[in-house]
Coordinates of C-alpha atoms and ligand atoms in Angstrom, one line a residue:
M190 CA 201.1 52.0 99.2
A191 CA 203.3 53.1 102.4
K192 CA 206.8 54.3 101.9
V193 CA 209.5 52.0 103.7
G194 CA 210.3 53.1 106.5
A195 CA 207.2 54.9 107.1
P196 CA 205.5 55.5 110.6
E197 CA 202.2 53.1 111.0
K198 CA 200.5 56.1 112.1
L199 CA 201.7 60.1 112.6
I200 CA 198.4 60.7 115.1
T201 CA 198.0 58.1 117.6
K202 CA 195.0 56.6 119.6
D203 CA 194.6 59.3 121.9
G204 CA 195.0 61.8 119.3
L205 CA 198.4 63.5 119.8
R206 CA 201.3 63.3 117.4
L207 CA 204.5 61.5 117.4
D208 CA 206.2 64.5 119.3
G209 CA 203.2 64.4 121.8
R210 CA 201.6 67.8 120.4
R211 CA 197.9 68.4 119.7
L212 CA 196.5 68.8 116.3
D213 CA 196.7 72.5 116.6
E214 CA 199.9 72.9 118.5
P215 CA 202.9 74.8 117.2
R216 CA 206.7 73.5 118.2
P217 CA 208.4 75.2 120.8
V218 CA 210.2 78.3 119.5
K219 CA 212.9 80.2 120.7
L220 CA 213.9 83.6 119.1
E221 CA 216.9 86.0 120.1
V222 CA 217.4 89.4 118.3
G223 CA 221.0 91.1 117.2
I224 CA 223.6 88.2 117.4
L225 CA 225.5 88.7 114.7
K226 CA 228.1 91.8 115.2
R227 CA 228.9 92.9 111.3
A228 CA 225.2 92.7 109.8
D229 CA 222.8 95.3 110.0
G230 CA 220.5 93.0 111.7
S231 CA 220.3 89.7 112.5
A232 CA 218.3 87.1 114.3
Y233 CA 218.3 83.3 115.1
I234 CA 215.4 80.8 115.8
E235 CA 215.0 77.6 117.0
Q236 CA 211.6 75.9 116.0
G237 CA 211.5 72.3 117.0
R238 CA 214.5 70.7 115.5
N239 CA 215.3 73.6 112.9
K240 CA 218.3 76.0 113.9
I241 CA 218.4 78.8 111.4
L242 CA 220.1 82.4 111.5
A243 CA 219.2 85.2 109.6
A244 CA 221.0 88.4 108.5
V245 CA 220.4 91.6 107.2
Y246 CA 222.3 94.3 105.2
G247 CA 221.4 97.5 104.0
P248 CA 219.5 99.8 103.2
R249 CA 223.0 100.5 101.5
E250 CA 224.3 101.5 98.0
L251 CA 223.5 98.6 95.7
H252 CA 226.2 97.3 93.5
P253 CA 226.1 96.6 90.5
R254 CA 224.9 100.1 90.1
H255 CA 222.9 99.2 86.8
L256 CA 220.4 97.3 89.3
Q257 CA 219.7 100.5 91.2
K258 CA 216.0 101.7 90.8
P259 CA 215.5 105.4 90.8
D260 CA 212.6 105.4 93.2
T261 CA 212.8 102.3 95.4
A262 CA 215.0 100.0 97.1
L263 CA 215.8 96.6 95.5
V264 CA 214.9 93.8 97.8
R265 CA 217.1 90.5 97.6
C266 CA 216.8 87.3 99.6
R267 CA 219.4 84.3 99.9
Y268 CA 217.7 81.1 101.2
N269 CA 220.8 78.5 101.9
M270 CA 220.8 75.1 103.5
S271 CA 224.2 74.1 105.0
P272 CA 225.4 70.9 103.7
F273 CA 225.2 69.5 107.4
S274 CA 221.7 70.7 108.0
V275 CA 220.0 67.6 106.7
P276 CA 220.7 63.9 107.1
E277 CA 222.2 63.1 103.8
R278 CA 224.8 65.5 103.3
R279 CA 223.6 68.3 100.8
R280 CA 225.8 69.7 98.0
P281 CA 226.8 72.8 98.6
G282 CA 225.5 75.5 96.1
P283 CA 221.9 76.9 95.2
D284 CA 219.6 74.0 93.7
R285 CA 215.9 74.4 92.3
R286 CA 214.4 74.4 95.6
T287 CA 216.6 76.8 97.5
I288 CA 216.3 79.5 94.4
E289 CA 212.6 78.8 94.8
I290 CA 212.6 79.6 98.6
S291 CA 214.6 82.5 98.0
K292 CA 212.2 84.0 96.0
V293 CA 209.0 83.4 97.8
A294 CA 210.6 84.6 100.8
R295 CA 211.9 87.9 99.2
E296 CA 208.1 88.4 97.9
A297 CA 207.1 87.6 101.2
F298 CA 208.9 90.8 102.6
E299 CA 208.6 93.2 99.5
Q300 CA 204.8 93.5 100.6
A301 CA 206.0 94.5 104.1
I302 CA 209.1 96.9 103.5
F303 CA 208.8 100.5 102.9
A304 CA 211.2 100.1 99.8
E305 CA 210.4 103.4 98.3
H306 CA 211.9 105.2 101.2
Y307 CA 215.3 104.7 100.0
P308 CA 215.8 105.0 96.2
R309 CA 218.8 103.0 94.8
A310 CA 219.6 101.2 97.5
G311 CA 219.9 97.3 98.3
I312 CA 218.6 95.3 100.9
D313 CA 219.6 92.1 101.3
I314 CA 218.4 89.1 103.3
F315 CA 220.1 86.1 104.2
I316 CA 218.5 82.9 105.6
E317 CA 221.0 80.4 106.6
V318 CA 219.7 76.9 107.8
L319 CA 221.8 75.3 109.9
E320 CA 219.6 72.4 110.9
A321 CA 216.4 71.5 109.4
D322 CA 213.5 69.6 110.1
A323 CA 210.7 71.1 107.9
G324 CA 209.2 74.5 107.9
T325 CA 212.5 76.0 107.1
R326 CA 211.1 78.6 105.2
C327 CA 208.4 79.8 107.3
A328 CA 210.9 79.4 110.4
G329 CA 213.4 81.6 108.1
I330 CA 211.2 84.3 107.4
T331 CA 210.1 84.7 110.9
A332 CA 213.7 85.1 112.1
A333 CA 214.6 87.4 108.6
S334 CA 211.6 89.7 109.6
L335 CA 213.1 90.3 113.5
A336 CA 216.6 90.9 111.4
L337 CA 214.7 93.6 109.3
A338 CA 213.6 95.3 112.5
D339 CA 216.8 95.1 113.9
A340 CA 218.5 96.5 110.9
G341 CA 215.6 99.5 111.6
I342 CA 214.2 98.8 108.0
P343 CA 210.7 100.4 108.4
M344 CA 208.0 97.6 107.7
K345 CA 204.0 97.8 107.7
D346 CA 204.3 95.1 109.9
L347 CA 206.4 91.9 111.1
V348 CA 206.0 88.9 108.8
S349 CA 205.3 85.7 110.7
A350 CA 204.8 82.2 109.2
I351 CA 204.1 78.9 109.4
A352 CA 203.3 75.7 107.8
V353 CA 200.3 73.7 108.4
G354 CA 199.0 70.3 106.7
K355 CA 197.2 67.1 106.6
I356 CA 198.5 64.0 108.3
D357 CA 196.3 61.0 108.6
G358 CA 193.5 62.6 107.0
Q359 CA 193.6 65.4 109.7
V360 CA 194.6 69.0 109.3
V361 CA 197.6 70.0 111.6
L362 CA 199.4 73.4 112.6
D363 CA 203.4 73.2 112.2
L364 CA 204.6 69.8 110.7
T365 CA 207.8 67.8 111.6
G366 CA 210.0 66.7 109.2
I367 CA 208.6 63.0 109.4
E368 CA 205.0 64.5 109.2
D369 CA 206.0 66.2 106.3
N370 CA 207.8 63.2 104.2
Y371 CA 205.0 60.8 105.4
G372 CA 201.9 63.2 105.5
Q373 CA 199.5 64.2 102.6
T374 CA 200.0 67.8 102.3
D375 CA 202.3 70.9 103.5
M376 CA 201.0 74.5 103.2
P377 CA 203.3 77.1 104.2
V378 CA 201.9 80.7 104.9
A379 CA 203.2 83.8 105.8
M380 CA 201.3 87.0 107.0
M381 CA 201.6 90.2 108.6
P382 CA 199.2 89.2 111.7
R383 CA 198.5 92.7 112.7
R384 CA 196.9 93.6 109.2
N385 CA 195.7 90.3 108.1
E386 CA 197.4 90.4 105.1
I387 CA 199.0 87.0 103.6
T388 CA 202.6 87.6 101.9
L389 CA 202.9 83.8 101.2
L390 CA 200.7 81.0 100.5
Q391 CA 202.1 77.7 99.1
M392 CA 200.5 74.0 98.9
D393 CA 202.3 70.9 98.2
G394 CA 199.5 68.2 98.3
H395 CA 196.0 68.4 98.3
F396 CA 193.1 69.9 100.6
T397 CA 189.2 69.7 100.1
S398 CA 188.0 73.4 100.6
E399 CA 186.7 72.8 103.8
E400 CA 190.1 71.8 105.0
F401 CA 191.8 74.4 103.0
E402 CA 189.4 76.8 105.1
Q403 CA 190.3 75.1 108.6
A404 CA 194.0 74.9 107.6
L405 CA 194.1 78.8 106.5
E406 CA 192.6 79.3 109.7
L407 CA 194.8 77.4 111.9
A408 CA 197.9 79.0 109.8
I409 CA 196.4 82.6 111.0
K410 CA 196.4 81.1 114.4
G411 CA 199.9 80.1 114.5
C412 CA 201.4 83.1 112.7
K413 CA 199.7 85.0 115.5
I414 CA 201.4 83.1 118.2
L415 CA 204.8 83.5 116.7
Y416 CA 203.8 87.3 116.0
E417 CA 203.9 87.7 120.0
K418 CA 206.9 86.1 120.4
Q419 CA 208.6 88.1 117.9
R420 CA 207.7 91.0 119.7
E421 CA 208.8 89.7 122.8
A422 CA 212.1 89.1 121.3
L423 CA 212.3 92.3 120.1
K424 CA 211.2 93.9 123.6
T425 CA 213.9 91.8 125.2
K426 CA 216.8 93.4 122.8
Y427 CA 215.2 96.9 122.9
G428 CA 213.1 97.2 125.8
G429 CA 210.1 99.4 125.4
P430 CA 206.4 99.0 125.9
Ligands
CDP234 O1 212.0 73.4 104.9 P1 210.6 73.6 104.2 O2 209.2 72.9 104.8 O3 210.4 74.9 103.9 O4 210.7 73.0 102.8 P2 210.6 71.4 102.1 O5 211.1 71.6 100.5 O6 209.2 71.3 102.5 O7 211.7 70.5 102.9 C1 211.1 70.1 104.2 C2 212.2 69.5 104.8 O8 212.9 68.2 104.1 C3 213.4 70.2 105.0 O9 213.2 71.3 106.0 C4 214.6 69.6 105.4 O10 214.0 69.0 107.0 C5 214.1 68.5 104.3 N1 215.1 68.5 103.3 C6 216.1 67.5 103.2 O11 216.2 66.6 104.2 N2 217.0 67.4 102.3 C7 217.1 68.7 101.2 N3 218.0 68.3 100.4 C8 216.0 69.4 101.3 C9 214.9 69.4 102.7

């Protein structure tokens, strides 16, 4: 049964989505590196209607000291949504969803960061969602990856992330809020594009195995588009080839 307020269709007769995009087209993206003075590294992303800040502190001596690891740095991540980021004011403070997203975002980076270069240190990643319209964990990861690079933290590769999903029975790239709400499937993916290594894959909903193959291929394509934009943003800040 259609939900109250649901649009009749998410894909129009001419095969375009409600915001005019093709099925395999990502939302417009704007990236900026190094915008916060007091953080060791920072970045800002706008992806469609998402507006997200990422800040990184470290590597620095980890407190409390009992958390220190003798042979590696401890990577921590906090994803937070501001109360004004969503249509219905969100109660401040962590909830199940933000705790889960913080965990999967941290795991997406743990595989990329050379944490063993900094024994006993802490690396703290903060993702602050100012405005949300679906895909915020992915956009947050894309921005945090730039903040880590801006902080000079050595990584195997940048991490890029984007969601794919299914709406009106079709596999599409980079869902908006309305597509996420009224579609059938949402699958966020993060990867190190140059190494072709996936560092996050979640799924809400169902895909057939053929759809899954198609969706994964589309997510990889989307991550590669973002990767080029991330590299451009770093070049804008630091120059170089
Ligand atoms: O943002 P992301 O797609 O990674 O996570 P989600 O849990 O699938 O949330 C999808 C979207 O629902 C968010 O981006 C917000 O636009 C919206 N949302 C909301 O309106 N209120 C919340 N408390 C949480 C999410």
